[in-house]
mmCIF file of C-alpha atoms in Angstrom:
data_model
loop_
_atom_site.group_PDB
_atom_site.id
_atom_site.type_symbol
_atom_site.label_atom_id
_atom_site.label_comp_id
_atom_site.label_asym_id
_atom_site.label_seq_id
_atom_site.Cartn_x
_atom_site.Cartn_y
_atom_site.Cartn_z
ATOM 1 C CA MET A 4 39.226 6.585 -23.047
ATOM 2 C CA SER A 5 42.308 8.615 -22.160
ATOM 3 C CA ASN A 6 45.471 6.653 -21.425
ATOM 4 C CA THR A 7 45.926 8.700 -18.256
ATOM 5 C CA ALA A 8 43.130 6.892 -16.497
ATOM 6 C CA THR A 9 41.715 3.438 -16.612
ATOM 7 C CA THR A 10 37.972 2.992 -16.656
ATOM 8 C CA THR A 11 38.049 1.994 -12.997
ATOM 9 C CA ASP A 12 40.167 5.020 -12.058
ATOM 10 C CA LEU A 13 37.802 7.347 -13.881
ATOM 11 C CA ASP A 14 34.726 5.786 -12.294
ATOM 12 C CA THR A 15 36.326 6.215 -8.864
ATOM 13 C CA THR A 16 37.303 9.825 -9.609
ATOM 14 C CA LEU A 17 33.818 10.761 -10.767
ATOM 15 C CA GLU A 18 32.024 8.836 -8.009
ATOM 16 C CA ARG A 19 34.027 10.707 -5.375
ATOM 17 C CA HIS A 20 32.008 13.820 -6.224
ATOM 18 C CA ARG A 21 28.535 12.232 -6.241
ATOM 19 C CA VAL A 22 27.335 13.419 -2.808
ATOM 20 C CA GLU A 23 28.373 17.062 -3.209
ATOM 21 C CA LEU A 24 26.999 17.161 -6.761
ATOM 22 C CA THR A 25 23.711 15.704 -5.505
ATOM 23 C CA GLY A 26 23.582 18.454 -2.886
ATOM 24 C CA TYR A 27 24.181 21.090 -5.556
ATOM 25 C CA CYS A 28 21.551 19.688 -7.929
ATOM 26 C CA TYR A 29 19.080 19.267 -5.070
ATOM 27 C CA ARG A 30 19.450 22.927 -4.120
ATOM 28 C CA MET A 31 18.989 23.883 -7.760
ATOM 29 C CA LEU A 32 15.982 21.660 -8.461
ATOM 30 C CA GLY A 33 14.187 21.209 -5.114
ATOM 31 C CA SER A 34 13.525 17.553 -5.944
ATOM 32 C CA SER A 35 15.287 14.535 -4.468
ATOM 33 C CA PHE A 36 14.710 12.311 -7.465
ATOM 34 C CA GLU A 37 15.367 14.949 -10.107
ATOM 35 C CA ALA A 38 18.635 15.777 -8.331
ATOM 36 C CA GLU A 39 19.771 12.170 -8.439
ATOM 37 C CA ASP A 40 18.766 11.934 -12.105
ATOM 38 C CA ALA A 41 20.702 15.133 -12.847
ATOM 39 C CA VAL A 42 23.827 13.801 -11.149
ATOM 40 C CA GLN A 43 23.609 10.517 -13.011
ATOM 41 C CA ASP A 44 23.271 12.441 -16.276
ATOM 42 C CA THR A 45 26.249 14.607 -15.272
ATOM 43 C CA LEU A 46 28.484 11.612 -14.536
ATOM 44 C CA VAL A 47 27.489 9.840 -17.749
ATOM 45 C CA ARG A 48 28.243 12.972 -19.801
ATOM 46 C CA ALA A 49 31.566 13.371 -18.018
ATOM 47 C CA TRP A 50 32.506 9.749 -18.577
ATOM 48 C CA ARG A 51 31.663 9.939 -22.286
ATOM 49 C CA SER A 52 33.516 13.210 -22.877
ATOM 50 C CA TYR A 53 36.539 12.660 -20.644
ATOM 51 C CA ASP A 54 38.796 12.360 -23.694
ATOM 52 C CA LYS A 55 37.964 16.009 -24.452
ATOM 53 C CA PHE A 56 38.701 17.209 -20.922
ATOM 54 C CA GLU A 57 41.844 19.297 -21.321
ATOM 55 C CA GLY A 58 42.633 19.802 -17.658
ATOM 56 C CA ARG A 59 42.430 23.598 -17.789
ATOM 57 C CA SER A 60 40.249 23.396 -14.676
ATOM 58 C CA SER A 61 39.957 20.768 -11.972
ATOM 59 C CA VAL A 62 37.773 17.713 -12.525
ATOM 60 C CA ARG A 63 35.537 19.067 -9.756
ATOM 61 C CA SER A 64 34.999 22.424 -11.532
ATOM 62 C CA TRP A 65 34.385 20.612 -14.811
ATOM 63 C CA LEU A 66 31.740 18.397 -13.190
ATOM 64 C CA TYR A 67 30.012 21.422 -11.662
ATOM 65 C CA ARG A 68 29.908 23.055 -15.104
ATOM 66 C CA ILE A 69 28.237 19.972 -16.567
ATOM 67 C CA ALA A 70 25.847 19.678 -13.598
ATOM 68 C CA THR A 71 24.886 23.360 -13.872
ATOM 69 C CA ASN A 72 24.033 22.955 -17.550
ATOM 70 C CA VAL A 73 21.985 19.826 -16.805
ATOM 71 C CA CYS A 74 20.039 21.647 -14.072
ATOM 72 C CA LEU A 75 19.464 24.766 -16.178
ATOM 73 C CA ASP A 76 18.080 22.574 -18.953
ATOM 74 C CA MET A 77 15.773 20.835 -16.472
ATOM 75 C CA LEU A 78 14.600 24.190 -15.116
ATOM 76 C CA SER A 79 13.819 25.633 -18.542
ATOM 77 C CA ALA A 80 10.175 24.559 -18.165
ATOM 78 C CA GLY A 81 9.885 27.071 -15.330
ATOM 79 C CA ASN A 82 8.477 24.757 -12.657
ATOM 80 C CA LYS A 83 9.118 25.960 -9.099
ATOM 81 C CA ARG A 84 8.948 23.491 -6.243
ATOM 82 C CA ALA A 85 6.997 24.808 -3.266
ATOM 83 C CA ARG A 86 5.715 24.129 0.222
ATOM 84 C CA PRO A 87 1.980 24.318 0.998
ATOM 85 C CA MET A 88 2.372 27.737 2.659
ATOM 86 C CA ASP A 89 3.966 29.090 -0.530
ATOM 87 C CA LEU A 90 0.779 28.322 -2.463
ATOM 88 C CA THR A 91 -2.250 28.815 -0.215
ATOM 89 C CA GLU A 92 -3.406 30.558 2.939
ATOM 90 C CA SER A 93 -3.485 28.721 6.238
ATOM 91 C CA THR A 94 -6.752 26.830 6.692
ATOM 92 C CA PRO A 95 -8.724 26.826 9.963
ATOM 93 C CA LEU A 96 -9.338 23.290 11.200
ATOM 94 C CA ALA A 97 -13.097 23.674 10.752
ATOM 95 C CA GLN A 98 -12.538 24.149 6.994
ATOM 96 C CA ALA A 99 -9.777 21.572 6.583
ATOM 97 C CA ALA A 100 -9.979 19.541 3.373
ATOM 98 C CA LEU A 101 -7.347 17.181 2.008
ATOM 99 C CA SER A 102 -6.782 18.245 -1.602
ATOM 100 C CA PRO A 103 -3.731 16.676 -3.247
ATOM 101 C CA ARG A 104 -1.625 18.351 -5.918
ATOM 102 C CA PRO A 105 0.701 16.624 -8.414
ATOM 103 C CA ASP A 106 4.118 15.397 -7.239
ATOM 104 C CA HIS A 107 6.008 17.989 -9.309
ATOM 105 C CA THR A 108 4.381 20.757 -7.223
ATOM 106 C CA TRP A 109 6.250 20.003 -4.045
ATOM 107 C CA LEU A 110 9.619 20.710 -2.538
ATOM 108 C CA GLU A 111 10.856 17.251 -1.610
ATOM 109 C CA PRO A 112 12.701 15.970 1.476
ATOM 110 C CA MET A 113 16.215 14.569 1.234
ATOM 111 C CA PRO A 114 18.314 12.408 3.588
ATOM 112 C CA ASP A 115 21.362 14.296 4.854
ATOM 113 C CA ALA A 116 23.683 11.453 3.889
ATOM 114 C CA ARG A 117 22.836 11.832 0.204
ATOM 115 C CA VAL A 118 23.631 15.552 -0.044
ATOM 116 C CA LEU A 119 26.019 16.508 2.769
ATOM 117 C CA PRO A 120 29.585 15.270 2.213
ATOM 118 C CA THR A 121 31.755 14.763 5.285
ATOM 119 C CA VAL A 122 33.833 17.879 5.968
ATOM 120 C CA GLU A 123 36.240 18.640 8.796
ATOM 121 C CA ASP A 124 35.438 22.339 9.169
ATOM 122 C CA PRO A 125 32.441 22.727 11.567
ATOM 123 C CA ALA A 126 31.548 26.131 10.073
ATOM 124 C CA GLU A 127 31.491 24.672 6.567
ATOM 125 C CA ALA A 128 29.355 21.765 7.760
ATOM 126 C CA ALA A 129 26.903 24.176 9.418
ATOM 127 C CA VAL A 130 26.521 26.240 6.238
ATOM 128 C CA ALA A 131 25.923 23.086 4.210
ATOM 129 C CA LYS A 132 23.179 21.926 6.599
ATOM 130 C CA GLU A 133 21.492 25.311 6.727
ATOM 131 C CA SER A 134 21.471 25.471 2.931
ATOM 132 C CA VAL A 135 19.336 22.326 2.552
ATOM 133 C CA ARG A 136 16.749 23.263 5.178
ATOM 134 C CA LEU A 137 13.234 23.440 3.847
ATOM 135 C CA ALA A 138 12.762 27.189 4.342
ATOM 136 C CA PHE A 139 16.019 28.053 2.549
ATOM 137 C CA MET A 140 15.272 25.556 -0.220
ATOM 138 C CA ALA A 141 11.840 27.150 -0.701
ATOM 139 C CA ALA A 142 13.458 30.591 -0.866
ATOM 140 C CA LEU A 143 15.907 29.384 -3.528
ATOM 141 C CA GLN A 144 12.975 28.307 -5.668
ATOM 142 C CA GLN A 145 11.903 31.943 -5.965
ATOM 143 C CA LEU A 146 15.120 32.854 -7.802
ATOM 144 C CA PRO A 147 15.612 32.652 -11.570
ATOM 145 C CA PRO A 148 17.758 29.577 -12.355
ATOM 146 C CA LYS A 149 21.024 31.410 -13.110
ATOM 147 C CA GLN A 150 20.704 33.585 -9.997
ATOM 148 C CA ARG A 151 20.044 30.401 -8.051
ATOM 149 C CA ALA A 152 23.256 28.870 -9.395
ATOM 150 C CA VAL A 153 25.286 31.986 -8.599
ATOM 151 C CA LEU A 154 23.955 32.207 -5.042
ATOM 152 C CA ILE A 155 24.628 28.520 -4.321
ATOM 153 C CA LEU A 156 28.115 28.566 -5.823
ATOM 154 C CA ARG A 157 29.152 31.830 -4.143
ATOM 155 C CA GLU A 158 27.408 31.712 -0.755
ATOM 156 C CA VAL A 159 27.039 28.000 -0.047
ATOM 157 C CA LEU A 160 30.051 26.499 -1.792
ATOM 158 C CA ALA A 161 32.272 29.597 -1.373
ATOM 159 C CA TRP A 162 33.472 29.774 -4.966
ATOM 160 C CA LYS A 163 35.224 32.950 -6.094
ATOM 161 C CA ALA A 164 33.337 35.273 -8.436
ATOM 162 C CA SER A 165 35.956 34.618 -11.116
ATOM 163 C CA GLU A 166 35.420 30.846 -10.810
ATOM 164 C CA VAL A 167 31.645 31.219 -11.123
ATOM 165 C CA ALA A 168 32.080 33.537 -14.107
ATOM 166 C CA GLU A 169 34.241 30.953 -15.850
ATOM 167 C CA LEU A 170 31.776 28.166 -15.073
ATOM 168 C CA LEU A 171 28.814 30.151 -16.455
ATOM 169 C CA GLY A 172 30.737 31.646 -19.362
ATOM 170 C CA THR A 173 30.075 35.203 -18.220
ATOM 171 C CA THR A 174 31.847 38.126 -16.523
ATOM 172 C CA VAL A 175 32.711 38.758 -12.898
ATOM 173 C CA ALA A 176 30.560 41.913 -13.019
ATOM 174 C CA SER A 177 27.600 39.847 -14.223
ATOM 175 C CA VAL A 178 28.131 37.293 -11.432
ATOM 176 C CA ASN A 179 28.323 40.030 -8.780
ATOM 177 C CA SER A 180 25.165 41.661 -10.142
ATOM 178 C CA ALA A 181 23.282 38.343 -10.129
ATOM 179 C CA LEU A 182 24.408 37.663 -6.560
ATOM 180 C CA GLN A 183 23.254 41.109 -5.434
ATOM 181 C CA ARG A 184 19.818 40.606 -7.003
ATOM 182 C CA ALA A 185 19.517 37.114 -5.499
ATOM 183 C CA ARG A 186 20.385 38.398 -2.029
ATOM 184 C CA ALA A 187 17.819 41.199 -2.359
ATOM 185 C CA THR A 188 15.096 38.734 -3.365
ATOM 186 C CA LEU A 189 15.825 36.457 -0.408
ATOM 187 C CA ALA A 190 15.912 39.415 2.000
ATOM 188 C CA GLU A 191 12.417 40.452 0.892
ATOM 189 C CA GLN A 192 10.888 37.094 1.655
ATOM 190 C CA GLN A 193 9.175 36.672 5.006
ATOM 191 C CA GLN A 194 8.236 33.021 4.818
ATOM 192 C CA PRO A 195 6.346 31.052 7.468
ATOM 193 C CA GLY A 196 8.438 28.357 9.089
ATOM 194 C CA GLY A 197 11.730 30.032 8.270
ATOM 195 C CA GLU A 198 13.161 30.492 11.740
ATOM 196 C CA ALA A 199 14.565 27.039 12.546
ATOM 197 C CA THR A 200 17.696 27.311 14.688
ATOM 198 C CA VAL A 201 19.045 23.803 15.097
ATOM 199 C CA SER A 202 22.568 23.368 16.411
ATOM 200 C CA ASP A 203 24.972 20.845 14.909
ATOM 201 C CA PRO A 204 25.137 18.510 16.658
ATOM 202 C CA LEU A 205 21.915 18.923 18.604
ATOM 203 C CA ASP A 206 22.469 20.430 22.029
ATOM 204 C CA GLU A 207 21.131 18.832 25.201
ATOM 205 C CA GLU A 208 17.979 20.983 25.261
ATOM 206 C CA GLN A 209 17.133 20.063 21.662
ATOM 207 C CA GLN A 210 17.735 16.379 22.331
ATOM 208 C CA LYS A 211 15.398 16.484 25.321
ATOM 209 C CA LEU A 212 12.774 18.317 23.240
ATOM 210 C CA LEU A 213 12.875 15.533 20.654
ATOM 211 C CA GLU A 214 12.624 12.861 23.359
ATOM 212 C CA ARG A 215 9.568 14.601 24.776
ATOM 213 C CA TYR A 216 8.116 14.894 21.272
ATOM 214 C CA VAL A 217 8.513 11.154 20.628
ATOM 215 C CA ALA A 218 6.899 10.328 23.980
ATOM 216 C CA ALA A 219 4.002 12.722 23.306
ATOM 217 C CA PHE A 220 3.424 11.562 19.727
ATOM 218 C CA GLU A 221 3.693 7.838 20.387
ATOM 219 C CA GLY A 222 1.452 8.256 23.437
ATOM 220 C CA TYR A 223 -0.830 10.544 21.408
ATOM 221 C CA ASP A 224 -0.824 12.891 24.383
ATOM 222 C CA MET A 225 -2.149 16.151 22.953
ATOM 223 C CA THR A 226 -1.619 18.067 26.188
ATOM 224 C CA ALA A 227 2.057 17.134 26.191
ATOM 225 C CA LEU A 228 2.360 17.853 22.466
ATOM 226 C CA THR A 229 0.745 21.276 22.854
ATOM 227 C CA ALA A 230 3.403 22.177 25.417
ATOM 228 C CA LEU A 231 6.109 21.465 22.810
ATOM 229 C CA LEU A 232 4.604 23.455 19.934
ATOM 230 C CA HIS A 233 5.332 27.126 19.319
ATOM 231 C CA GLU A 234 2.198 29.283 19.279
ATOM 232 C CA ASP A 235 2.792 29.883 15.550
ATOM 233 C CA ALA A 236 3.817 26.302 14.749
ATOM 234 C CA ILE A 237 3.009 25.089 11.241
ATOM 235 C CA MET A 238 1.945 21.619 10.104
ATOM 236 C CA THR A 239 2.122 20.605 6.437
ATOM 237 C CA MET A 240 1.257 17.325 4.706
ATOM 238 C CA PRO A 241 2.348 17.177 1.048
ATOM 239 C CA PRO A 242 0.910 16.094 -1.376
ATOM 240 C CA PHE A 243 -2.051 17.878 0.258
ATOM 241 C CA ASP A 244 -2.004 21.666 0.021
ATOM 242 C CA LEU A 245 -3.617 22.053 3.447
ATOM 243 C CA TRP A 246 -1.492 23.645 6.138
ATOM 244 C CA LEU A 247 -2.423 24.404 9.726
ATOM 245 C CA THR A 248 -1.174 27.020 12.180
ATOM 246 C CA GLY A 249 -1.038 26.844 15.974
ATOM 247 C CA PRO A 250 -1.233 24.039 18.543
ATOM 248 C CA ALA A 251 -5.035 24.008 18.770
ATOM 249 C CA ASP A 252 -5.604 23.330 15.064
ATOM 250 C CA ILE A 253 -2.637 20.942 14.786
ATOM 251 C CA THR A 254 -3.691 18.774 17.732
ATOM 252 C CA GLY A 255 -7.342 19.133 16.710
ATOM 253 C CA PHE A 256 -6.471 17.691 13.308
ATOM 254 C CA MET A 257 -4.519 14.851 14.895
ATOM 255 C CA THR A 258 -7.501 13.798 17.021
ATOM 256 C CA THR A 259 -10.044 14.032 14.158
ATOM 257 C CA LEU A 260 -8.861 13.479 10.569
ATOM 258 C CA GLY A 261 -5.567 12.119 11.873
ATOM 259 C CA ALA A 262 -6.971 9.948 14.656
ATOM 260 C CA SER A 263 -5.759 6.705 13.031
ATOM 261 C CA CYS A 264 -2.187 7.746 13.897
ATOM 262 C CA ALA A 265 -2.723 7.000 17.588
ATOM 263 C CA GLU A 266 -0.284 4.387 18.946
ATOM 264 C CA SER A 267 2.188 5.049 16.124
ATOM 265 C CA ARG A 268 5.947 4.489 16.234
ATOM 266 C CA LEU A 269 8.656 6.983 15.292
ATOM 267 C CA VAL A 270 12.123 6.051 13.990
ATOM 268 C CA PRO A 271 14.772 8.836 13.907
ATOM 269 C CA VAL A 272 16.086 10.060 10.543
ATOM 270 C CA GLN A 273 18.184 13.015 9.441
ATOM 271 C CA ALA A 274 16.636 15.063 6.667
ATOM 272 C CA ASN A 275 17.335 18.503 5.232
ATOM 273 C CA GLY A 276 19.831 19.324 7.956
ATOM 274 C CA LEU A 277 17.053 18.910 10.524
ATOM 275 C CA PRO A 278 15.842 16.239 12.944
ATOM 276 C CA GLY A 279 13.165 13.993 11.541
ATOM 277 C CA PHE A 280 11.306 10.745 12.009
ATOM 278 C CA ALA A 281 9.930 7.925 9.943
ATOM 279 C CA HIS A 282 6.341 7.643 11.121
ATOM 280 C CA TYR A 283 4.749 4.183 11.191
ATOM 281 C CA LYS A 284 1.098 3.868 12.180
ATOM 282 C CA PRO A 285 -0.666 0.703 13.359
ATOM 283 C CA ASP A 286 -1.522 -1.726 10.570
ATOM 284 C CA GLU A 287 -5.010 -2.868 11.499
ATOM 285 C CA GLU A 288 -5.170 -5.553 8.784
ATOM 286 C CA ASN A 289 -1.753 -7.201 9.003
ATOM 287 C CA GLY A 290 -0.559 -6.325 12.489
ATOM 288 C CA GLY A 291 2.616 -4.415 13.269
ATOM 289 C CA TYR A 292 3.098 -0.970 11.789
ATOM 290 C CA THR A 293 2.960 0.419 8.278
ATOM 291 C CA ALA A 294 4.851 3.380 6.813
ATOM 292 C CA TRP A 295 2.819 6.584 6.933
ATOM 293 C CA ALA A 296 5.082 9.646 6.627
ATOM 294 C CA VAL A 297 8.554 11.091 6.812
ATOM 295 C CA GLN A 298 8.383 13.910 9.365
ATOM 296 C CA VAL A 299 10.834 16.816 9.249
ATOM 297 C CA LEU A 300 10.832 19.059 12.327
ATOM 298 C CA GLU A 301 11.882 22.691 12.605
ATOM 299 C CA ILE A 302 12.686 23.826 16.133
ATOM 300 C CA SER A 303 13.607 27.172 17.650
ATOM 301 C CA ASP A 304 13.971 28.485 21.195
ATOM 302 C CA GLY A 305 12.999 25.170 22.772
ATOM 303 C CA ARG A 306 9.774 24.701 20.782
ATOM 304 C CA ILE A 307 8.724 22.984 17.570
ATOM 305 C CA THR A 308 7.981 25.612 14.930
ATOM 306 C CA GLY A 309 7.497 23.368 11.898
ATOM 307 C CA PHE A 310 6.020 19.882 11.615
ATOM 308 C CA HIS A 311 6.242 18.720 8.008
ATOM 309 C CA CYS A 312 4.835 15.318 7.050
ATOM 310 C CA PHE A 313 5.687 13.893 3.621
ATOM 311 C CA LEU A 314 3.107 11.215 2.975
ATOM 312 C CA ASP A 315 4.175 9.474 -0.252
ATOM 313 C CA THR A 316 5.761 6.570 1.595
ATOM 314 C CA LYS A 317 6.494 4.428 -1.477
ATOM 315 C CA ARG A 318 8.815 7.179 -2.664
ATOM 316 C CA TRP A 319 10.300 8.469 0.583
ATOM 317 C CA PHE A 320 10.919 5.370 2.677
ATOM 318 C CA PRO A 321 13.163 3.642 0.091
ATOM 319 C CA LEU A 322 15.029 6.951 -0.360
ATOM 320 C CA PHE A 323 15.782 6.879 3.379
ATOM 321 C CA ASP A 324 16.610 3.140 3.270
ATOM 322 C CA LEU A 325 13.629 2.393 5.492
ATOM 323 C CA PRO A 326 11.287 -0.614 5.411
ATOM 324 C CA LEU A 327 7.611 -0.085 4.626
ATOM 325 C CA GLN A 328 6.551 -2.359 7.513
ATOM 326 C CA LEU A 329 7.640 -2.854 11.123
ATOM 327 C CA GLU A 330 6.938 -5.998 13.093
ATOM 328 C CA ALA A 331 4.644 -5.636 16.084
ATOM 329 C CA GLU A 332 7.410 -6.224 18.589
ATOM 330 C CA THR A 333 9.843 -3.887 16.836
ATOM 331 C CA ASP A 334 9.673 -0.312 17.993
ATOM 332 C CA GLN A 335 12.987 0.757 16.542
ATOM 333 C CA VAL A 336 14.880 0.152 13.323
ATOM 334 C CA GLU A 337 18.639 0.110 13.556
ATOM 335 C CA LYS A 338 19.761 2.662 11.026
ATOM 336 C CA GLY A 339 23.056 4.122 10.082
ATOM 337 C CA MET A 340 22.576 7.444 8.374
#
């Protein structure tokens, strides 16, 4: 260990960068858990090799170089995380079938607090939130890994081309070319559910929309819910590859295959720079409510355009620091995100 830093000092220095590094790795990998593994690997490598750190760049730049190499190694298998609408066509309700796919198929949700460091600049905070939204994350997955890294470093984190070139061990011309190709690829993509326009913080209209949504969902009032859904609203339910379009099919599903969700409770969460809810449905055997899904909502122009339900509760609820059960008399969980 270098004499310039005690073990405690070094741990503190490295830990200071955990949230932003997790955000970077999450954008690169599309997986909450793989991102946290990548950051842990990055910090361990940094800790072990700190004696060799010569200070020619900042500790932050050095950590990003290590994290980039970790992510590129993890992406070498070529797996691309996706949303259901990236893989299949929309299914009419009459043909709806719940067919699961393996966990590694799916783009995963992430609590804001784990990937969005506190920043004072509102514009910088807005860019950070927009860059972890599900539609943007899905678009990133379509880029080759090095283009993905260049786009994130240049456009999200606002690094200079020369800084990115040094990090990747390449030229400024190569970085600029990769950025141009990445931008062109993203511009070509017309993805369903990509039009979320959520202000930060939520404006009064958006807050009221969410209040109406909670009242409609908890009351299982399909007429009220229909009034809140955009005509092209999308509902997804990973790990199932089924996705539905439009209020009629969404509410039709909720009153047939999803009928057991009546009388549920919703607890607010913040996920992927968007409003969300932990969904607990009635526990018929034990009483109270049991974890059912993490919902992430996309809203635009006063309507809900995306309604994404992540159903693997044993993975997602602990990630969001949420209990798997609610007592019968408890409709809300006090949470600090």
